[in-house]
Amino acid sequence: MLTKRSLLLAAAAIIPLLGLSDAASAKDAKKLGLAVANLQADFFNQIKQSVEAYAKEKGIEVVTVDAKGDSATQVSQVQDLITQNIDALIYIPAGATAATVPTKTAKAAGLPVVNVDRNADGAPGDTFIATNSVASAQGVCDYIAKQAGGKGEMIIIHGQKGTTPEVDRSKGCGEALKA
């Protein structure tokens, strides 16, 4: 799980990509695009709030868009952000299917890209910020198995199929249950 401190560090990761220092003045203000998978998810909403708070401290404008879980919508939103002359993109893919398109589009426009939580296969950003989902799921499933005494059945509720965290969490839990 990302802590509030980790979220602030994630927000801070974009500042060097924008070419700003802590001493940036108002005339140096930049514009940051934040493309979020779904703001109904608490986790993504916390990221949004942290990015916006940190950017405000640094005098950076943030334009946030919410794909509401729809990949096609997000592709269009990122294209729109680019036409708004953003200087960098923080991108949380709405789904695995079209995850590469926004990253490739932004990079083709010469923009630095920070992918958060979900990595775009074949189109990595300049930075990828996420938890180690394999290790965390392995720890959780190992704990559950020990508490159950190695007996019983376990139901695993998946997140959005095919995304980096979903695949990695399934892998981690599978590894724990094999042990």
PDB file of N, CA and C in Angstrom, residues 7 14 26 28 50 61 77-78 88 99 108 118 143 168 175:
ATOM      1  N   LEU A   7       2.893   8.890  -1.693  1.00  0.00           N
ATOM      2  CA  LEU A   7       2.142   9.640  -2.699  1.00  0.00           C
ATOM      3  C   LEU A   7       2.774  10.999  -2.955  1.00  0.00           C
ATOM      4  N   ILE A  14       7.800  14.131 -10.567  1.00  0.00           N
ATOM      5  CA  ILE A  14       7.595  14.808 -11.842  1.00  0.00           C
ATOM      6  C   ILE A  14       8.331  16.142 -11.920  1.00  0.00           C
ATOM      7  N   ALA A  26       6.887  32.314 -10.455  1.00  0.00           N
ATOM      8  CA  ALA A  26       5.595  32.256 -11.130  1.00  0.00           C
ATOM      9  C   ALA A  26       5.752  32.310 -12.641  1.00  0.00           C
ATOM     10  N   ASP A  28       7.942  30.962 -14.336  1.00  0.00           N
ATOM     11  CA  ASP A  28       8.405  29.655 -14.796  1.00  0.00           C
ATOM     12  C   ASP A  28       7.327  28.585 -14.664  1.00  0.00           C
ATOM     13  N   SER A  50      -2.830  14.379  -3.733  1.00  0.00           N
ATOM     14  CA  SER A  50      -1.414  14.595  -3.395  1.00  0.00           C
ATOM     15  C   SER A  50      -0.681  15.340  -4.499  1.00  0.00           C
ATOM     16  N   GLU A  61       0.479  24.302 -12.506  1.00  0.00           N
ATOM     17  CA  GLU A  61      -0.930  24.066 -12.816  1.00  0.00           C
ATOM     18  C   GLU A  61      -1.120  22.584 -13.130  1.00  0.00           C
ATOM     19  N   GLN A  77      -8.703  11.611 -23.829  1.00  0.00           N
ATOM     20  CA  GLN A  77      -8.361  12.624 -22.826  1.00  0.00           C
ATOM     21  C   GLN A  77      -6.886  13.002 -22.877  1.00  0.00           C
ATOM     22  N   VAL A  78      -6.013  12.016 -23.055  1.00  0.00           N
ATOM     23  CA  VAL A  78      -4.578  12.310 -23.124  1.00  0.00           C
ATOM     24  C   VAL A  78      -4.272  13.124 -24.374  1.00  0.00           C
ATOM     25  N   ALA A  88       4.237  17.891 -19.053  1.00  0.00           N
ATOM     26  CA  ALA A  88       4.535  16.516 -18.646  1.00  0.00           C
ATOM     27  C   ALA A  88       3.219  15.822 -18.335  1.00  0.00           C
ATOM     28  N   ALA A  99      -3.424   0.696 -22.823  1.00  0.00           N
ATOM     29  CA  ALA A  99      -2.487   1.380 -21.923  1.00  0.00           C
ATOM     30  C   ALA A  99      -1.299   1.995 -22.645  1.00  0.00           C
ATOM     31  N   ALA A 108       5.730  10.780 -28.081  1.00  0.00           N
ATOM     32  CA  ALA A 108       5.908  11.264 -29.455  1.00  0.00           C
ATOM     33  C   ALA A 108       5.791  12.788 -29.516  1.00  0.00           C
ATOM     34  N   ARG A 118       0.267   1.178 -12.783  1.00  0.00           N
ATOM     35  CA  ARG A 118       0.095   0.225 -13.880  1.00  0.00           C
ATOM     36  C   ARG A 118       1.068   0.591 -14.988  1.00  0.00           C
ATOM     37  N   TYR A 143       0.124 -15.090   4.914  1.00  0.00           N
ATOM     38  CA  TYR A 143      -0.483 -14.853   6.228  1.00  0.00           C
ATOM     39  C   TYR A 143      -1.840 -15.555   6.329  1.00  0.00           C
ATOM     40  N   ASP A 168       0.387  -9.079 -11.208  1.00  0.00           N
ATOM     41  CA  ASP A 168       1.425  -9.285 -10.194  1.00  0.00           C
ATOM     42  C   ASP A 168       0.861  -9.808  -8.880  1.00  0.00           C
ATOM     43  N   GLU A 175       2.359 -17.863  -5.745  1.00  0.00           N
ATOM     44  CA  GLU A 175       3.650 -18.293  -5.196  1.00  0.00           C
ATOM     45  C   GLU A 175       3.525 -18.640  -3.715  1.00  0.00           C
TER      46      GLU A 175
END
